[in-house]
mmCIF file of C-alpha atoms in Angstrom:
data_model
loop_
_atom_site.group_PDB
_atom_site.id
_atom_site.type_symbol
_atom_site.label_atom_id
_atom_site.label_comp_id
_atom_site.label_asym_id
_atom_site.label_seq_id
_atom_site.Cartn_x
_atom_site.Cartn_y
_atom_site.Cartn_z
ATOM 1 C CA MET A 5 -47.909 -32.881 18.136
ATOM 2 C CA PRO A 6 -47.093 -36.540 17.538
ATOM 3 C CA GLY A 7 -48.208 -38.977 20.200
ATOM 4 C CA ARG A 8 -46.642 -42.217 21.294
ATOM 5 C CA THR A 9 -47.834 -44.944 23.613
ATOM 6 C CA ARG A 10 -45.692 -46.341 26.388
ATOM 7 C CA THR A 11 -47.669 -49.311 27.686
ATOM 8 C CA LEU A 12 -45.205 -52.141 28.317
ATOM 9 C CA PRO A 13 -45.857 -55.892 28.413
ATOM 10 C CA THR A 14 -45.405 -58.393 31.213
ATOM 11 C CA ILE A 15 -42.798 -61.045 30.461
ATOM 12 C CA PRO A 16 -42.751 -64.528 32.047
ATOM 13 C CA GLN A 17 -39.794 -65.265 34.323
ATOM 14 C CA ALA A 18 -38.687 -68.180 32.157
ATOM 15 C CA ASP A 19 -38.706 -66.005 29.054
ATOM 16 C CA VAL A 20 -36.524 -63.401 30.761
ATOM 17 C CA ALA A 21 -34.058 -66.084 31.880
ATOM 18 C CA SER A 22 -33.685 -67.348 28.303
ATOM 19 C CA HIS A 23 -32.290 -64.011 27.122
ATOM 20 C CA ASN A 24 -28.766 -64.596 28.408
ATOM 21 C CA THR A 25 -26.503 -64.293 25.377
ATOM 22 C CA ALA A 26 -24.681 -61.489 23.610
ATOM 23 C CA LYS A 27 -27.275 -61.644 20.836
ATOM 24 C CA SER A 28 -30.146 -61.030 23.248
ATOM 25 C CA CYS A 29 -29.420 -60.041 26.820
ATOM 26 C CA TYR A 30 -32.111 -59.164 29.364
ATOM 27 C CA VAL A 31 -31.531 -58.173 32.975
ATOM 28 C CA THR A 32 -33.989 -57.300 35.710
ATOM 29 C CA VAL A 33 -34.139 -54.937 38.662
ATOM 30 C CA GLY A 34 -37.049 -55.988 40.802
ATOM 31 C CA THR A 35 -39.983 -56.424 38.438
ATOM 32 C CA LYS A 36 -38.521 -54.251 35.668
ATOM 33 C CA VAL A 37 -37.067 -55.941 32.594
ATOM 34 C CA TYR A 38 -34.334 -54.274 30.533
ATOM 35 C CA ASP A 39 -33.090 -55.340 27.099
ATOM 36 C CA ILE A 40 -29.503 -54.102 27.278
ATOM 37 C CA THR A 41 -28.262 -55.903 24.176
ATOM 38 C CA PRO A 42 -27.462 -52.612 22.368
ATOM 39 C CA PHE A 43 -25.435 -51.440 25.379
ATOM 40 C CA LEU A 44 -23.131 -54.456 25.702
ATOM 41 C CA GLU A 45 -20.321 -53.020 23.576
ATOM 42 C CA ASP A 46 -20.498 -49.659 25.344
ATOM 43 C CA HIS A 47 -20.312 -51.001 28.900
ATOM 44 C CA PRO A 48 -17.096 -49.715 30.542
ATOM 45 C CA GLY A 49 -16.495 -53.105 32.154
ATOM 46 C CA GLY A 50 -17.004 -54.990 28.908
ATOM 47 C CA GLY A 51 -20.043 -56.776 27.539
ATOM 48 C CA ASP A 52 -18.975 -60.190 28.831
ATOM 49 C CA LEU A 53 -19.454 -59.031 32.402
ATOM 50 C CA ILE A 54 -23.081 -58.149 31.687
ATOM 51 C CA VAL A 55 -23.741 -61.389 29.812
ATOM 52 C CA GLU A 56 -22.727 -63.269 32.979
ATOM 53 C CA TYR A 57 -25.845 -61.786 34.566
ATOM 54 C CA GLY A 58 -28.034 -62.238 31.501
ATOM 55 C CA GLY A 59 -31.592 -63.215 32.455
ATOM 56 C CA LYS A 60 -30.913 -62.417 36.120
ATOM 57 C CA ASP A 61 -31.533 -59.617 38.598
ATOM 58 C CA VAL A 62 -28.653 -57.125 38.709
ATOM 59 C CA LYS A 63 -29.707 -54.869 41.572
ATOM 60 C CA ASP A 64 -27.178 -56.309 44.028
ATOM 61 C CA ILE A 65 -24.265 -56.088 41.604
ATOM 62 C CA MET A 66 -25.301 -52.563 40.579
ATOM 63 C CA ASP A 67 -25.298 -51.534 44.249
ATOM 64 C CA ASP A 68 -22.018 -53.309 45.021
ATOM 65 C CA THR A 69 -19.449 -50.500 45.085
ATOM 66 C CA ALA A 70 -16.663 -52.973 45.818
ATOM 67 C CA SER A 71 -17.272 -54.712 42.498
ATOM 68 C CA HIS A 72 -17.884 -51.654 40.354
ATOM 69 C CA PHE A 73 -19.268 -48.214 41.217
ATOM 70 C CA HIS A 74 -22.404 -47.233 39.295
ATOM 71 C CA SER A 75 -23.388 -43.558 39.272
ATOM 72 C CA GLU A 76 -26.893 -42.148 38.968
ATOM 73 C CA SER A 77 -26.199 -41.751 35.252
ATOM 74 C CA ALA A 78 -25.814 -45.519 34.978
ATOM 75 C CA TRP A 79 -29.298 -45.996 36.405
ATOM 76 C CA GLU A 80 -30.657 -43.380 34.011
ATOM 77 C CA ILE A 81 -29.048 -45.171 31.063
ATOM 78 C CA LEU A 82 -30.605 -48.411 32.268
ATOM 79 C CA ASP A 83 -34.058 -46.805 32.224
ATOM 80 C CA ASP A 84 -33.652 -46.174 28.495
ATOM 81 C CA TYR A 85 -33.713 -49.936 27.907
ATOM 82 C CA LEU A 86 -36.871 -50.745 29.876
ATOM 83 C CA VAL A 87 -38.959 -53.190 27.813
ATOM 84 C CA GLY A 88 -41.445 -54.652 30.273
ATOM 85 C CA PHE A 89 -42.171 -56.129 33.671
ATOM 86 C CA VAL A 90 -41.325 -59.598 34.868
ATOM 87 C CA ALA A 91 -44.310 -61.662 35.968
ATOM 88 C CA THR A 92 -42.915 -63.106 39.211
ATOM 89 C CA GLU A 93 -44.947 -65.536 41.295
ATOM 90 C CA SER A 94 -45.781 -62.892 43.895
ATOM 91 C CA VAL A 95 -46.824 -60.396 41.233
ATOM 92 C CA MET A 96 -48.939 -62.956 39.392
ATOM 93 C CA LYS A 97 -50.610 -63.963 42.657
ATOM 94 C CA SER A 98 -51.569 -60.327 43.243
ATOM 95 C CA VAL A 99 -52.872 -60.111 39.689
ATOM 96 C CA THR A 100 -54.897 -63.294 40.120
ATOM 97 C CA ASP A 101 -56.412 -62.105 43.382
ATOM 98 C CA SER A 102 -57.188 -58.610 42.093
ATOM 99 C CA THR A 103 -60.440 -57.590 40.421
ATOM 100 C CA HIS A 104 -58.447 -54.967 38.488
ATOM 101 C CA PRO A 105 -55.310 -56.776 37.281
ATOM 102 C CA ALA A 106 -54.432 -54.017 34.816
ATOM 103 C CA ASP A 107 -53.861 -51.694 37.774
ATOM 104 C CA ILE A 108 -51.001 -53.954 38.930
ATOM 105 C CA VAL A 109 -49.255 -54.860 35.676
ATOM 106 C CA PRO A 110 -49.912 -53.845 32.076
ATOM 107 C CA LEU A 111 -51.520 -56.443 29.867
ATOM 108 C CA PRO A 112 -49.533 -58.037 27.036
ATOM 109 C CA PRO A 113 -49.669 -56.087 23.765
ATOM 110 C CA SER A 114 -51.881 -58.622 22.012
ATOM 111 C CA GLU A 115 -55.036 -57.542 20.199
ATOM 112 C CA THR A 116 -57.112 -58.668 23.164
ATOM 113 C CA GLY A 117 -54.794 -56.994 25.648
ATOM 114 C CA ALA A 118 -54.652 -53.748 23.674
ATOM 115 C CA GLU A 119 -58.437 -53.651 23.479
ATOM 116 C CA GLN A 120 -58.713 -54.163 27.236
ATOM 117 C CA LEU A 121 -56.178 -51.412 27.847
ATOM 118 C CA ARG A 122 -58.220 -49.035 25.726
ATOM 119 C CA LYS A 123 -61.319 -49.894 27.744
ATOM 120 C CA ASP A 124 -59.437 -49.265 30.979
ATOM 121 C CA GLY A 125 -58.025 -46.004 29.658
ATOM 122 C CA VAL A 126 -54.455 -47.137 30.346
ATOM 123 C CA ASN A 127 -53.118 -46.978 26.804
ATOM 124 C CA GLN A 128 -53.184 -43.190 26.362
ATOM 125 C CA PRO A 129 -50.948 -41.181 24.047
ATOM 126 C CA LEU A 130 -47.845 -39.745 25.690
ATOM 127 C CA TYR A 131 -46.855 -36.578 23.874
ATOM 128 C CA GLU A 132 -43.150 -36.261 23.266
ATOM 129 C CA ASN A 133 -42.909 -32.458 23.444
ATOM 130 C CA THR A 134 -44.627 -32.096 26.820
ATOM 131 C CA GLY A 135 -44.191 -35.540 28.390
ATOM 132 C CA MET A 136 -47.929 -35.548 29.136
ATOM 133 C CA SER A 137 -50.919 -37.459 27.865
ATOM 134 C CA CYS A 138 -53.935 -35.425 28.958
ATOM 135 C CA GLU A 139 -55.044 -32.179 30.613
ATOM 136 C CA GLU A 140 -55.170 -33.782 34.061
ATOM 137 C CA ASP A 141 -51.399 -34.341 33.882
ATOM 138 C CA LEU A 142 -50.937 -30.576 34.333
ATOM 139 C CA SER A 143 -52.121 -30.942 37.921
ATOM 140 C CA LYS A 144 -50.141 -34.066 38.797
ATOM 141 C CA GLU A 145 -47.439 -33.185 41.291
ATOM 142 C CA THR A 146 -43.940 -33.279 39.818
ATOM 143 C CA ASP A 147 -41.335 -35.272 41.725
ATOM 144 C CA ALA A 148 -38.719 -32.504 41.927
ATOM 145 C CA THR A 149 -35.789 -34.806 42.687
ATOM 146 C CA SER A 150 -36.600 -37.280 39.931
ATOM 147 C CA ASP A 151 -37.368 -34.503 37.439
ATOM 148 C CA TYR A 152 -34.030 -32.795 38.064
ATOM 149 C CA ARG A 153 -32.111 -36.065 37.907
ATOM 150 C CA THR A 154 -33.778 -37.006 34.629
ATOM 151 C CA HIS A 155 -33.734 -33.697 32.751
ATOM 152 C CA LYS A 156 -30.819 -31.822 34.404
ATOM 153 C CA PHE A 157 -32.748 -28.546 34.085
ATOM 154 C CA LEU A 158 -34.179 -26.844 37.198
ATOM 155 C CA ASP A 159 -34.596 -28.096 40.750
ATOM 156 C CA LEU A 160 -38.116 -27.079 41.777
ATOM 157 C CA ASN A 161 -37.090 -27.013 45.431
ATOM 158 C CA LYS A 162 -34.575 -24.199 44.879
ATOM 159 C CA PRO A 163 -35.001 -20.601 43.608
ATOM 160 C CA LEU A 164 -35.563 -20.932 39.873
ATOM 161 C CA LEU A 165 -34.339 -17.633 38.444
ATOM 162 C CA MET A 166 -30.711 -17.959 39.527
ATOM 163 C CA GLN A 167 -30.685 -21.550 38.299
ATOM 164 C CA VAL A 168 -31.574 -20.282 34.823
ATOM 165 C CA TRP A 169 -28.929 -17.550 35.114
ATOM 166 C CA ARG A 170 -26.186 -19.926 36.246
ATOM 167 C CA GLY A 171 -27.280 -23.040 34.385
ATOM 168 C CA GLY A 172 -25.282 -22.509 31.200
ATOM 169 C CA PHE A 173 -28.177 -23.913 29.153
ATOM 170 C CA THR A 174 -28.251 -23.702 25.389
ATOM 171 C CA LYS A 175 -31.285 -22.023 23.864
ATOM 172 C CA ASP A 176 -32.530 -25.258 22.289
ATOM 173 C CA PHE A 177 -32.299 -27.162 25.573
ATOM 174 C CA TYR A 178 -33.911 -24.313 27.517
ATOM 175 C CA LEU A 179 -36.863 -24.040 25.105
ATOM 176 C CA GLU A 180 -37.354 -27.800 25.087
ATOM 177 C CA GLN A 181 -37.480 -27.964 28.875
ATOM 178 C CA VAL A 182 -39.438 -24.783 29.599
ATOM 179 C CA HIS A 183 -42.257 -26.071 27.392
ATOM 180 C CA ARG A 184 -42.510 -29.328 29.345
ATOM 181 C CA PRO A 185 -45.020 -28.366 32.075
ATOM 182 C CA ARG A 186 -44.319 -29.122 35.730
ATOM 183 C CA HIS A 187 -46.610 -28.884 38.749
ATOM 184 C CA TYR A 188 -45.186 -27.846 42.116
ATOM 185 C CA LYS A 189 -45.964 -29.929 45.183
ATOM 186 C CA GLY A 190 -49.314 -29.304 46.785
ATOM 187 C CA GLY A 191 -50.297 -26.804 44.104
ATOM 188 C CA ASP A 192 -48.158 -24.114 45.762
ATOM 189 C CA SER A 193 -45.784 -21.725 44.004
ATOM 190 C CA ALA A 194 -42.225 -22.845 43.367
ATOM 191 C CA PRO A 195 -39.564 -20.438 44.698
ATOM 192 C CA LEU A 196 -38.525 -17.917 42.042
ATOM 193 C CA PHE A 197 -36.209 -15.448 43.799
ATOM 194 C CA GLY A 198 -35.836 -17.066 47.209
ATOM 195 C CA ASN A 199 -35.462 -13.694 48.946
ATOM 196 C CA PHE A 200 -37.407 -10.524 49.805
ATOM 197 C CA LEU A 201 -38.512 -10.221 46.156
ATOM 198 C CA GLU A 202 -40.483 -13.460 46.356
ATOM 199 C CA PRO A 203 -43.805 -11.860 47.464
ATOM 200 C CA LEU A 204 -43.629 -9.430 44.527
ATOM 201 C CA SER A 205 -43.715 -12.375 42.111
ATOM 202 C CA LYS A 206 -46.983 -13.788 43.471
ATOM 203 C CA THR A 207 -50.285 -12.150 42.604
ATOM 204 C CA PRO A 208 -53.801 -13.424 43.402
ATOM 205 C CA TRP A 209 -56.198 -12.752 40.513
ATOM 206 C CA TRP A 210 -58.310 -10.267 42.469
ATOM 207 C CA VAL A 211 -55.341 -7.931 42.904
ATOM 208 C CA VAL A 212 -55.520 -6.971 39.212
ATOM 209 C CA PRO A 213 -59.012 -5.396 39.263
ATOM 210 C CA THR A 214 -58.506 -4.087 42.800
ATOM 211 C CA VAL A 215 -55.357 -2.170 41.875
ATOM 212 C CA TRP A 216 -56.139 -1.066 38.316
ATOM 213 C CA VAL A 217 -59.909 -0.496 38.070
ATOM 214 C CA PRO A 218 -59.861 2.602 40.353
ATOM 215 C CA PRO A 219 -57.133 4.397 38.307
ATOM 216 C CA VAL A 220 -58.949 3.491 35.070
ATOM 217 C CA ALA A 221 -62.212 4.846 36.464
ATOM 218 C CA TYR A 222 -60.533 8.025 37.706
ATOM 219 C CA GLY A 223 -58.675 8.577 34.434
ATOM 220 C CA THR A 224 -61.889 8.059 32.489
ATOM 221 C CA TYR A 225 -63.628 10.597 34.730
ATOM 222 C CA LEU A 226 -60.874 13.175 34.148
ATOM 223 C CA SER A 227 -61.102 12.613 30.393
ATOM 224 C CA SER A 228 -64.852 13.117 30.482
ATOM 225 C CA GLN A 229 -64.328 16.668 31.730
ATOM 226 C CA GLY A 230 -62.860 17.722 28.393
ATOM 227 C CA LEU A 231 -64.645 15.392 25.949
ATOM 228 C CA SER A 232 -68.186 14.800 24.859
ATOM 229 C CA THR A 233 -69.766 11.465 25.724
ATOM 230 C CA ALA A 234 -69.360 10.303 22.118
ATOM 231 C CA GLY A 235 -65.762 11.503 21.999
ATOM 232 C CA LEU A 236 -64.916 9.833 25.303
ATOM 233 C CA ALA A 237 -66.454 6.535 24.169
ATOM 234 C CA SER A 238 -64.665 6.690 20.809
ATOM 235 C CA TYR A 239 -61.203 7.311 22.247
ATOM 236 C CA TRP A 240 -61.769 4.789 25.036
ATOM 237 C CA ILE A 241 -62.749 2.081 22.526
ATOM 238 C CA ILE A 242 -59.739 2.997 20.374
ATOM 239 C CA GLY A 243 -57.547 2.309 23.407
ATOM 240 C CA LEU A 244 -59.301 -1.002 23.988
ATOM 241 C CA CYS A 245 -58.665 -2.018 20.369
ATOM 242 C CA ILE A 246 -55.038 -0.891 20.569
ATOM 243 C CA TRP A 247 -54.592 -3.174 23.579
ATOM 244 C CA THR A 248 -55.618 -6.215 21.510
ATOM 245 C CA LEU A 249 -52.899 -5.304 18.996
ATOM 246 C CA VAL A 250 -50.332 -4.733 21.756
ATOM 247 C CA GLU A 251 -51.206 -8.095 23.331
ATOM 248 C CA TYR A 252 -50.800 -9.860 19.989
ATOM 249 C CA VAL A 253 -47.493 -8.165 19.231
ATOM 250 C CA LEU A 254 -46.089 -8.944 22.694
ATOM 251 C CA HIS A 255 -46.916 -12.634 22.419
ATOM 252 C CA ARG A 256 -46.183 -13.085 18.739
ATOM 253 C CA PHE A 257 -42.995 -11.062 18.473
ATOM 254 C CA LEU A 258 -41.557 -11.099 21.998
ATOM 255 C CA PHE A 259 -42.743 -13.893 24.273
ATOM 256 C CA HIS A 260 -42.989 -16.562 21.548
ATOM 257 C CA LEU A 261 -40.234 -15.472 19.204
ATOM 258 C CA ASP A 262 -38.170 -18.563 19.947
ATOM 259 C CA GLN A 263 -36.212 -18.404 16.700
ATOM 260 C CA TYR A 264 -34.761 -14.988 17.526
ATOM 261 C CA LEU A 265 -34.351 -15.473 21.261
ATOM 262 C CA PRO A 266 -30.719 -14.652 22.156
ATOM 263 C CA ASP A 267 -28.722 -17.777 22.937
ATOM 264 C CA ASN A 268 -27.203 -16.419 26.135
ATOM 265 C CA ARG A 269 -28.071 -16.343 29.795
ATOM 266 C CA VAL A 270 -29.359 -12.759 29.725
ATOM 267 C CA GLY A 271 -31.904 -13.548 27.018
ATOM 268 C CA LEU A 272 -32.952 -16.863 28.551
ATOM 269 C CA THR A 273 -33.297 -15.423 32.057
ATOM 270 C CA LEU A 274 -35.406 -12.486 30.860
ATOM 271 C CA HIS A 275 -37.576 -14.838 28.814
ATOM 272 C CA PHE A 276 -38.084 -17.087 31.837
ATOM 273 C CA LEU A 277 -38.952 -14.169 34.111
ATOM 274 C CA LEU A 278 -41.369 -12.473 31.697
ATOM 275 C CA HIS A 279 -43.097 -15.483 30.198
ATOM 276 C CA GLY A 280 -41.202 -18.778 30.340
ATOM 277 C CA ILE A 281 -42.178 -19.548 33.930
ATOM 278 C CA HIS A 282 -45.826 -19.529 32.852
ATOM 279 C CA HIS A 283 -45.148 -22.342 30.382
ATOM 280 C CA TYR A 284 -42.963 -24.168 32.895
ATOM 281 C CA LEU A 285 -45.521 -23.968 35.742
ATOM 282 C CA PRO A 286 -48.818 -23.311 33.922
ATOM 283 C CA MET A 287 -51.036 -24.208 36.887
ATOM 284 C CA ASP A 288 -49.329 -21.879 39.369
ATOM 285 C CA ARG A 289 -52.370 -19.791 40.322
ATOM 286 C CA LEU A 290 -50.264 -16.998 41.846
ATOM 287 C CA ARG A 291 -48.193 -16.459 38.698
ATOM 288 C CA LEU A 292 -50.924 -16.400 36.064
ATOM 289 C CA VAL A 293 -51.602 -12.668 36.270
ATOM 290 C CA MET A 294 -49.005 -9.928 36.049
ATOM 291 C CA PRO A 295 -47.722 -8.480 39.346
ATOM 292 C CA PRO A 296 -48.677 -4.788 39.681
ATOM 293 C CA THR A 297 -45.027 -3.792 40.123
ATOM 294 C CA LEU A 298 -44.015 -5.355 36.810
ATOM 295 C CA PHE A 299 -47.082 -4.060 34.998
ATOM 296 C CA LEU A 300 -46.414 -0.523 36.237
ATOM 297 C CA VAL A 301 -42.929 -0.687 34.709
ATOM 298 C CA LEU A 302 -44.246 -2.055 31.407
ATOM 299 C CA ALA A 303 -47.252 0.290 31.210
ATOM 300 C CA THR A 304 -45.392 3.541 31.908
ATOM 301 C CA PRO A 305 -43.886 3.840 28.384
ATOM 302 C CA PHE A 306 -47.366 3.379 26.905
ATOM 303 C CA TRP A 307 -48.640 6.348 28.946
ATOM 304 C CA TYR A 308 -46.040 8.563 27.313
ATOM 305 C CA LEU A 309 -46.632 6.945 23.919
ATOM 306 C CA ALA A 310 -50.372 7.653 24.101
ATOM 307 C CA HIS A 311 -49.713 11.306 24.933
ATOM 308 C CA ALA A 312 -47.127 11.534 22.144
ATOM 309 C CA VAL A 313 -49.513 10.135 19.526
ATOM 310 C CA PHE A 314 -52.570 12.068 20.729
ATOM 311 C CA PHE A 315 -50.539 15.150 21.606
ATOM 312 C CA TYR A 316 -53.296 17.486 20.517
ATOM 313 C CA ASP A 317 -55.626 16.568 23.414
ATOM 314 C CA TRP A 318 -54.582 15.426 26.900
ATOM 315 C CA ASN A 319 -58.096 14.141 27.608
ATOM 316 C CA ALA A 320 -58.157 12.054 24.430
ATOM 317 C CA ALA A 321 -54.742 10.526 25.196
ATOM 318 C CA THR A 322 -55.811 9.682 28.734
ATOM 319 C CA ALA A 323 -59.051 8.087 27.504
ATOM 320 C CA VAL A 324 -57.093 5.948 25.028
ATOM 321 C CA PHE A 325 -54.693 4.868 27.761
ATOM 322 C CA CYS A 326 -57.547 3.998 30.149
ATOM 323 C CA GLY A 327 -59.287 1.948 27.471
ATOM 324 C CA GLY A 328 -56.065 0.049 26.877
ATOM 325 C CA ILE A 329 -55.552 -0.659 30.573
ATOM 326 C CA PHE A 330 -59.123 -1.900 30.855
ATOM 327 C CA GLY A 331 -58.393 -4.253 27.952
ATOM 328 C CA TYR A 332 -55.393 -5.572 29.873
ATOM 329 C CA ILE A 333 -57.541 -6.158 32.979
ATOM 330 C CA CYS A 334 -60.049 -8.176 30.941
ATOM 331 C CA TYR A 335 -57.253 -10.128 29.268
ATOM 332 C CA ASP A 336 -55.430 -11.024 32.478
ATOM 333 C CA LEU A 337 -58.601 -12.157 34.246
ATOM 334 C CA THR A 338 -59.734 -14.182 31.228
ATOM 335 C CA HIS A 339 -56.298 -15.762 31.078
ATOM 336 C CA TYR A 340 -56.480 -16.680 34.744
ATOM 337 C CA PHE A 341 -59.942 -18.204 34.630
ATOM 338 C CA LEU A 342 -59.095 -20.261 31.563
ATOM 339 C CA HIS A 343 -56.579 -21.990 33.842
ATOM 340 C CA HIS A 344 -58.382 -21.795 37.174
ATOM 341 C CA LYS A 345 -62.095 -21.312 37.569
ATOM 342 C CA THR A 346 -64.659 -21.906 40.244
ATOM 343 C CA ARG A 347 -67.463 -24.375 39.565
ATOM 344 C CA PHE A 348 -69.956 -22.281 41.563
ATOM 345 C CA TRP A 349 -72.099 -21.229 38.594
ATOM 346 C CA ASP A 350 -71.931 -24.762 37.206
ATOM 347 C CA TRP A 351 -73.492 -25.900 40.459
ATOM 348 C CA VAL A 352 -76.139 -23.174 40.277
ATOM 349 C CA PHE A 353 -77.155 -23.905 36.685
ATOM 350 C CA LYS A 354 -76.526 -27.671 36.836
ATOM 351 C CA THR A 355 -74.018 -27.528 33.976
ATOM 352 C CA GLU A 356 -71.164 -29.427 35.610
ATOM 353 C CA LEU A 357 -69.124 -31.713 33.409
ATOM 354 C CA PRO A 358 -68.514 -35.170 34.868
ATOM 355 C CA MET A 359 -64.994 -35.264 36.306
ATOM 356 C CA THR A 360 -63.541 -38.756 36.462
ATOM 357 C CA PRO A 361 -60.190 -39.510 38.129
ATOM 358 C CA PRO A 362 -57.343 -39.533 35.598
ATOM 359 C CA LYS A 363 -56.011 -42.920 34.591
ATOM 360 C CA VAL A 364 -52.408 -43.743 35.411
ATOM 361 C CA ILE A 365 -50.240 -44.800 32.510
ATOM 362 C CA LYS A 366 -48.076 -47.754 33.489
ATOM 363 C CA THR A 367 -44.585 -46.871 32.310
ATOM 364 C CA THR A 368 -42.549 -48.002 35.273
#
């Protein structure tokens, strides 16, 4: 996954003001500096109008609807040309007074500045596919309004499933966006259905063993009535091994078969419901394990399949099925705790890893 850095330089006010021609035209909005030279010919009002404001702040004229209305798209286009930050007197005074100047403005991209940025942890790789630079970014709250305005995908404040259904997204766009992780405000769960089905989509981790361990234990007991201990163990372990194959096949040939995913709203919506939401909101602790209702639907065919394959012995088929379900329980809990785990035993055994606050990459 190729990385790219996005640390931007500070530019002196006088330097910004000198870029006021069609060959090199800078404008500012507050402390942000934009090199809009490539956009001059594409500006609906003509490039000459922009050059008039070359080297100057354009916020007032951008906001002036009487002069020319600028939509949100215009502001988004402007963001594509961000090249740095203007070092105004007030900003430079803050930098001078601060003991951590790099927290206020990025340092210039000189060898000395780059080295200092590396020491401060500011110049981190920003990965293009995910829009993130480190693991801690998974837990940084996503600005729902800004995210929707920028990517035109899903509004985290509204029920997600119907947005996928009605969005008219192409498969390529959907896959690109669903694999860019978001984190819902406050660590809560984003709305999926927005109606009475909502509670069925949220499952605390402890529900999985609570609901499924008793049936597995009971089924194993019933099987033991018609099998020897060795036979019961053998069939049960066969079921456990079959689960590992089923899990691989589901992920390899269903959940992650992007190339063959149907390019229509039915295929995309089903993908999002069954697996895509996990990639989209990977730190949603209530959607990391499978809801019992959904698992019951998915597991029922395997009950009949087990009894069709091991038709010669009901007890053997039941033992195989119970072993498989136990494998699922272990998988789902392992999956959950790889994302969310308590540090209790780390405290007990003094094995805690030092957790330092994540550094903020200065891109705006």
